[in-house]
Tab-separated table of C-alpha atoms and ligand atoms in Angstrom:
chain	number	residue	atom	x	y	z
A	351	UNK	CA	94.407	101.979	111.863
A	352	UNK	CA	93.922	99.865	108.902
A	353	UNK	CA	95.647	102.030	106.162
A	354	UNK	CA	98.723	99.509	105.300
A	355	UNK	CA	101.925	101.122	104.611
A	356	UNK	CA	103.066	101.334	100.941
A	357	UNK	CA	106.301	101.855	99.477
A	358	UNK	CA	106.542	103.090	95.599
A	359	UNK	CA	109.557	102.984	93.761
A	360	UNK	CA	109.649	105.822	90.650
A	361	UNK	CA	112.486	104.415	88.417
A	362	UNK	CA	111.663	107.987	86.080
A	363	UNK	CA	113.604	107.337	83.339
A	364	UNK	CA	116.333	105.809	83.971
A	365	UNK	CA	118.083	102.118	83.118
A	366	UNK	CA	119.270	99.723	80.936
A	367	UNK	CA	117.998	95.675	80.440
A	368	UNK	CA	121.062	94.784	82.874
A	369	UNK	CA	120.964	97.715	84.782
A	370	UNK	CA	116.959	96.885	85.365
A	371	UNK	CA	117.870	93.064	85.642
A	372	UNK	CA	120.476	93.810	88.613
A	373	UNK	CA	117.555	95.800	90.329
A	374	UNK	CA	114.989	93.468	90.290
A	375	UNK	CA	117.403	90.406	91.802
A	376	UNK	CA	118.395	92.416	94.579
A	377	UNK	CA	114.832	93.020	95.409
A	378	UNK	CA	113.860	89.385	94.780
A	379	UNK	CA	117.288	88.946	97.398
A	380	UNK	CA	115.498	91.735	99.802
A	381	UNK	CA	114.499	90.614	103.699
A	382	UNK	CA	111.513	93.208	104.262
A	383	UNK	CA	108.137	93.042	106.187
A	384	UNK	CA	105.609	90.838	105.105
A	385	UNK	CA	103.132	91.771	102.639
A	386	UNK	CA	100.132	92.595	105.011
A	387	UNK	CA	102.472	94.809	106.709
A	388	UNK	CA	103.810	96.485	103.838
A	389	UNK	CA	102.842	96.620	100.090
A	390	UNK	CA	105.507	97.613	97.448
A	391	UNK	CA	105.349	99.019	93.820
A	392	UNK	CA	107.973	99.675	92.011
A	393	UNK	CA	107.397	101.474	88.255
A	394	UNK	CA	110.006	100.989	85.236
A	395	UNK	CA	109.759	103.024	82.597
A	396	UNK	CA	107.335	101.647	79.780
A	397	UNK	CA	109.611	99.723	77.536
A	398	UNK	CA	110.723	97.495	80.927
A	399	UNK	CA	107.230	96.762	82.520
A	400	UNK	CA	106.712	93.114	81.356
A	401	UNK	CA	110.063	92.336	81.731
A	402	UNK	CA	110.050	93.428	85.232
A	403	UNK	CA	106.911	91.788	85.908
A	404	UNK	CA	107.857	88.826	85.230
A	405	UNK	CA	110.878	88.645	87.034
A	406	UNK	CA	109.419	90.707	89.954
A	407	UNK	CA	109.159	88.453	93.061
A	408	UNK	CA	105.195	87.806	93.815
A	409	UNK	CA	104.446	90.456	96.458
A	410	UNK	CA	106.117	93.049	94.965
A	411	UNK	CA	103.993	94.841	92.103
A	412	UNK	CA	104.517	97.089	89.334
A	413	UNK	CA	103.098	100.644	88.094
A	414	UNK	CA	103.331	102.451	85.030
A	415	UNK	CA	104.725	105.902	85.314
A	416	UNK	CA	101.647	107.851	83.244
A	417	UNK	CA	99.148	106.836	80.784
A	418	UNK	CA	96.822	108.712	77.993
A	419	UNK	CA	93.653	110.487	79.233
A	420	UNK	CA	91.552	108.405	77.457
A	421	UNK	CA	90.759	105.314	75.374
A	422	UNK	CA	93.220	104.849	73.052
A	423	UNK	CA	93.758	105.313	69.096
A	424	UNK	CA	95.299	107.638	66.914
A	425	UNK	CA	98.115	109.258	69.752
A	426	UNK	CA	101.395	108.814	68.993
A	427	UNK	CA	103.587	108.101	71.338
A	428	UNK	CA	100.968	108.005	73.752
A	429	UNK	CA	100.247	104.529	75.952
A	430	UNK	CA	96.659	103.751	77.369
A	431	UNK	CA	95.329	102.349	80.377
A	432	UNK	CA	93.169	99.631	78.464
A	433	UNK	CA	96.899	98.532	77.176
A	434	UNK	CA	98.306	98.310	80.611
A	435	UNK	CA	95.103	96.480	81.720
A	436	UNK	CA	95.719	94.177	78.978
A	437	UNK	CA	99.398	93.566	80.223
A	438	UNK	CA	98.211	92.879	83.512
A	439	UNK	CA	99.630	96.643	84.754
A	440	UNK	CA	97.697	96.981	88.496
A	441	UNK	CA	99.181	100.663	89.071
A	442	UNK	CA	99.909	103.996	87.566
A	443	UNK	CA	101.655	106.841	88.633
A	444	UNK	CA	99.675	110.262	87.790
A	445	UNK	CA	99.882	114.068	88.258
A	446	UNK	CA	103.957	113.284	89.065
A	447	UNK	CA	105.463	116.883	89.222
A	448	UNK	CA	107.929	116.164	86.075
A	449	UNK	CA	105.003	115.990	83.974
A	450	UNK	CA	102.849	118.926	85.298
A	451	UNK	CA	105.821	121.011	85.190
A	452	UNK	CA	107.544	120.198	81.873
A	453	UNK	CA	104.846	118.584	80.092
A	454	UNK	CA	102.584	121.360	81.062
A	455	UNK	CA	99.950	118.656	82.596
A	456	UNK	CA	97.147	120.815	84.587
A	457	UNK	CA	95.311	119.765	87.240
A	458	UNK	CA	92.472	119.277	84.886
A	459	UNK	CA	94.390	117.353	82.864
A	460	UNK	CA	95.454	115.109	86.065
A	461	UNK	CA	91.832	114.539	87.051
A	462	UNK	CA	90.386	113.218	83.405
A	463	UNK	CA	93.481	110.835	83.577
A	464	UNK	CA	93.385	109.509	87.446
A	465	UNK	CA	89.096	109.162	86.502
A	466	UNK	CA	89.977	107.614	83.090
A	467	UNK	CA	92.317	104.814	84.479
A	468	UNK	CA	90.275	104.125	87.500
A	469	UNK	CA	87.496	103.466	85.095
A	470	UNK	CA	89.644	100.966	83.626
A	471	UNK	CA	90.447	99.096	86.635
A	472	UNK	CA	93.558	100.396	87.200
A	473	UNK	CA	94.903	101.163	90.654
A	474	UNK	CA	96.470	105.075	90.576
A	475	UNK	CA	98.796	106.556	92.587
A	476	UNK	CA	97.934	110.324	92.330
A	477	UNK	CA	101.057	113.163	92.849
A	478	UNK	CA	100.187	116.316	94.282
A	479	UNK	CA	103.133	118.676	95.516
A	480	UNK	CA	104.160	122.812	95.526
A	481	UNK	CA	107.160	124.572	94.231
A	482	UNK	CA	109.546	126.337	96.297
A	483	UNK	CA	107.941	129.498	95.163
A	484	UNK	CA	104.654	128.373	96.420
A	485	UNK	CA	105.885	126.717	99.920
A	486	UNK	CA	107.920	130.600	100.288
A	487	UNK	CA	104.501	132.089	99.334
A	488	UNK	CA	102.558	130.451	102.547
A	489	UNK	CA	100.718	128.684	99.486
A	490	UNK	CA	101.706	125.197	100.254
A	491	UNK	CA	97.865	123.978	101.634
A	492	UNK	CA	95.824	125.543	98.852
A	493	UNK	CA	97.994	124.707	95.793
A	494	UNK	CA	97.859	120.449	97.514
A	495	UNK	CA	94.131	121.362	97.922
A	496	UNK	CA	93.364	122.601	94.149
A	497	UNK	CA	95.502	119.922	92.768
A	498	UNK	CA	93.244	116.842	95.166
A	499	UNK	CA	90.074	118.951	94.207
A	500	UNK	CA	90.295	118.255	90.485
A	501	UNK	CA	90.776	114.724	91.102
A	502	UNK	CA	87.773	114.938	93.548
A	503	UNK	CA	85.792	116.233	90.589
A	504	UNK	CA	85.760	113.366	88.032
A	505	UNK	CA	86.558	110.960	90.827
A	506	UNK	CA	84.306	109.191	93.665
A	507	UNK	CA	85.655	106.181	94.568
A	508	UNK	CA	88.865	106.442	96.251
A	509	UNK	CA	89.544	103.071	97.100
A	510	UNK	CA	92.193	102.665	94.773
A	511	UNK	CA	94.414	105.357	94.911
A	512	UNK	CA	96.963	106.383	97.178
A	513	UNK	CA	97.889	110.339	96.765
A	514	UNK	CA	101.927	111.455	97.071
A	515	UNK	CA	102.952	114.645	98.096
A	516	UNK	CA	105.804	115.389	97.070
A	517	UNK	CA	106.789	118.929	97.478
A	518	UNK	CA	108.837	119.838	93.816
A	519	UNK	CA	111.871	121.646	96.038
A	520	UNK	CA	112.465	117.658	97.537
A	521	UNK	CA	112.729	115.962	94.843
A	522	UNK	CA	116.053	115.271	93.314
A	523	UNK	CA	117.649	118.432	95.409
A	524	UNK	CA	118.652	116.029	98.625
A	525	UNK	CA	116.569	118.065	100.311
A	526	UNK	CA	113.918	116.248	102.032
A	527	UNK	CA	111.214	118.045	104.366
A	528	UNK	CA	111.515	117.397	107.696
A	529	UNK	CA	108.897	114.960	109.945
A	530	UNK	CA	106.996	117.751	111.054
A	531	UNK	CA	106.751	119.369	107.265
A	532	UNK	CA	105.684	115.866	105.893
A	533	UNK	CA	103.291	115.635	108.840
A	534	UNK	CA	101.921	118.772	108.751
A	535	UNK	CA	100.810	118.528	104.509
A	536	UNK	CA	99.364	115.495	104.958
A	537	UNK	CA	97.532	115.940	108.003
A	538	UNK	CA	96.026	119.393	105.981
A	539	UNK	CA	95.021	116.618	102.564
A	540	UNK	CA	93.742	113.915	105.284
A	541	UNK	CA	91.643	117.319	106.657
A	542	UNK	CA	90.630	118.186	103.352
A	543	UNK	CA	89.221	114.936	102.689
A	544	UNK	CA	87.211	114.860	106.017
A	545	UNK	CA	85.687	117.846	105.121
A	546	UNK	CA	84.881	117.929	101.619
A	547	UNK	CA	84.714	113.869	100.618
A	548	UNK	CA	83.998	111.829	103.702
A	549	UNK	CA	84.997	110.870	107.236
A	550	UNK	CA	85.651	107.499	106.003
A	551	UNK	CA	88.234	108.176	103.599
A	552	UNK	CA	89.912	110.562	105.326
A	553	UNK	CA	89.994	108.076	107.467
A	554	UNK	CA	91.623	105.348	104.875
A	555	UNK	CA	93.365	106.514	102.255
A	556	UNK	CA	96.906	106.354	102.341
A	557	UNK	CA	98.903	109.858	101.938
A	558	UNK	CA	102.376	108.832	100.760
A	559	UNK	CA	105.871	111.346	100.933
A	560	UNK	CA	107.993	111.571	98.003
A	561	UNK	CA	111.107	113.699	97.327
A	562	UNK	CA	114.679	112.577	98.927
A	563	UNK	CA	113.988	109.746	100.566
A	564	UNK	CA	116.840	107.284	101.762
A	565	UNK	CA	117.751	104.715	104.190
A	566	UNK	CA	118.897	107.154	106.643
A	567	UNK	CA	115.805	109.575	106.607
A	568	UNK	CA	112.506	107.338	106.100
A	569	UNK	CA	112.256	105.825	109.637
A	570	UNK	CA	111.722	109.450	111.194
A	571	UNK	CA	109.170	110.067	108.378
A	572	UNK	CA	107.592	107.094	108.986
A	573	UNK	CA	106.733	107.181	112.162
A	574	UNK	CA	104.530	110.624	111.529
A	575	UNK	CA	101.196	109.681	112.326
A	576	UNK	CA	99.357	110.776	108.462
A	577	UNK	CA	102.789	109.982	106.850
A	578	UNK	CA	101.632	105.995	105.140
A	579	UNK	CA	104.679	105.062	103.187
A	580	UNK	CA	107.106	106.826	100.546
A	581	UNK	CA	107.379	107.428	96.543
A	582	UNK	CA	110.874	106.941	96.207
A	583	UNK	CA	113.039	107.979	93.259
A	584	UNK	CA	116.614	107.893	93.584
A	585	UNK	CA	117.101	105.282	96.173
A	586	UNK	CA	114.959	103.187	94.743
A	587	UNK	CA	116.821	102.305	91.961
A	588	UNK	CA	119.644	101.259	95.234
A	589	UNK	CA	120.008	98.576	97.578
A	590	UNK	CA	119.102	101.263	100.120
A	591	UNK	CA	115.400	100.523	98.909
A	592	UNK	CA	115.202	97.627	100.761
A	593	UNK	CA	116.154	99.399	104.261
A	594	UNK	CA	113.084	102.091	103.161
A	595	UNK	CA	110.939	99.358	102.712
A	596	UNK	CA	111.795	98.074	106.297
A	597	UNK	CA	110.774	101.409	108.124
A	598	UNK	CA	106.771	100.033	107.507
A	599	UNK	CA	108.276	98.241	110.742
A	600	UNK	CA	108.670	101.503	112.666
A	601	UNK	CA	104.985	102.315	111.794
A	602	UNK	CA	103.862	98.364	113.070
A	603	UNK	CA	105.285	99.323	116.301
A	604	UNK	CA	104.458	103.166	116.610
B	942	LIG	P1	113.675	111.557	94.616
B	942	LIG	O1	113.448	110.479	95.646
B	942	LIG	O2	114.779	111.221	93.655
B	942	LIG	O3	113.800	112.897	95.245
B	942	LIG	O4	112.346	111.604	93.701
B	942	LIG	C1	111.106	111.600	94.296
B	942	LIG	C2	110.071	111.396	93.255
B	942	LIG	O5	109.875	112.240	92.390
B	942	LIG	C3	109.300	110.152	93.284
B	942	LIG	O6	108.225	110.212	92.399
C-alpha cells in the first residue's frame, strides 16, 4: 500500500528558546527509519517556527499549529497562510480539538480554513475527533463524519492532507484508545471516503491517531491496518519521540 507512514509532533503551547533548542538536537541525534519509510513533522508554536526550521535536520519538517481563514490584513493576532508560505511553512495543523472546543471553531469554520490554506499551497493536517459524551452516546462515526464532510465541501483535492482522529477523551488524559478503537474510527473515515469522495482516496490518504501516544503504546497502534502514523503531543516534546517514530518499522514489516 503506498500510503507512507507519518509521524506529527503537536508541541501546543509549550517551550522556551532552550527548552525548544534541546528538542530539536535530540531529534537531529535521533536513529529512525529512513525518510521514504517514514515522514516526520513536528509543529512549534508560532514564535519558534523559523528557528526550528532552521535547525531542524533535513528530513524532518515543520507545521504551524493553525492559521487565519483567509488572506490576511486587518486581524490581530491572527497569522495567515500566505505568511507561512512566505516563511517556507509546508504544513498546518487544522480543526485540532483545543481550538474547536475552546475557541469555539465549527466545522464550518474548519473547512474555509483547511480550503483556504490548501489554496495557498500549504500542506494541512486536518483534526477530527468526539468527546467522551459523544463516544458514550454511540455518536462516535457521525460526529468524525460531519466534521470530514465540511472539509469535503470546500475541499477536492486531497492530496495534501492527512486527517487525525483524535478522540478529545485521549488526549492529555493518558488514556489512549485501544488498537481495535483506533482501527475501528478510521476504518469508518477510510469508508466514508470510499463512499462519498472516491475509491482512490480512500484508498491513499493517510488517517493518523492522536491522543496519548508513547513509546510503549504506538507499535500496537501501528500495526492496525487503517492506523498510518500518530499526532503526538506530550511525548513529542520527549526523547520517547524518537522510539514513536521507529514503530513506521512495525508497519514496513506488517
Ligand atoms: P497528547 O499526545 O498529549 O494526548 O495530545 C494529542 C494531541 O492533541 C496531538 O494533537
Amino acid at each position: 500500500m503506498a500510503r507512507k507512514f507519518f509521524v506529527g509532533g503537536n508541541w501546543k503551547c509549550n517551550g522556551t528558546t532552550e527548552e525548544v533548542k534541546k528538542i530539536v538536537s535530540t531529534l537531529n541525534e535521533g536513529q529512525v527509519p529512513p525518510p521514504d519509510v517514514v515522514e516526520v513533522v513536528v509543529s512549534p508554536p508560532f514564535v519558534f517556527l523559523p528557528l526550528v526550521k532552521n535547525l531542524l535536520r533535513p528530513d524532518f519538517h515543520v507545521a504551524a499549529q493553525n492559521c487565519w481563514v483567509k488572506k490576511g490584513g486587518a486581524f490581530t493576532g491572527e497569522v495567515s497562510a500566505e505568511m507561512l508560505v512566505n516563511l517556507g511553512i509546508p504544513w498546518v495543523i487544522l480543526g485540532h480539538s483545543e481550538r474547536r472546543q475552546i475557541l469555539n471553531e465549527t466545522n464550518e469554520f474548519v473547512g474555509e480554513k483547511v480550503a483556504y490554506a490548501l489554496s495557498k499551497g500549504l500542506k494541512v493536517i486536518a483534526c477530527v475527533g468526539e468527546t467522551l459524551e459523544q463516544r458514550e452516546s454511540g455518536t462516535t462515526v457521525e460526529v468524525v463524519a460531519a466534521q470530514t464532510k465540511a472539509i469535503a465541501e470546500r475541499v477536492s483535492n486531497w492530496a495534501d492532507v492527512v486527517l487525525a482522529y483524535e478522540p478529545v477523551w485521549a488526549i492529555g488524559t493518558g488514556k489512549v484508545a485501544t488498537p481495535a478503537q483506533a482501527q475501528e474510527v478510521h476504518f469508518e473515515l477510510r469508508k466514508w471516503f470510499h463512499a462519498n469522495i472516491s475509491p482512490e482516496v480512500a484508498a491513499t490518504i493517510r488517517i493518523i491517531y492522536g491522543g496519548s501516544v508513547n513509546g510503549a503504546n504506538s507499535k500496537e497502534l501501528a500495526v492496525q491496518p487503517d492506523v498510518d502514523g500518530f499526532l503526538v503531543g506530550g511525548a513529542s516534546l520527549k526523547p520517547e519521540f524518537i522510539d514513536i517514530i521507529k514503530s513506521a518499522e512495525v508497519k514496513k514489516s506488517a
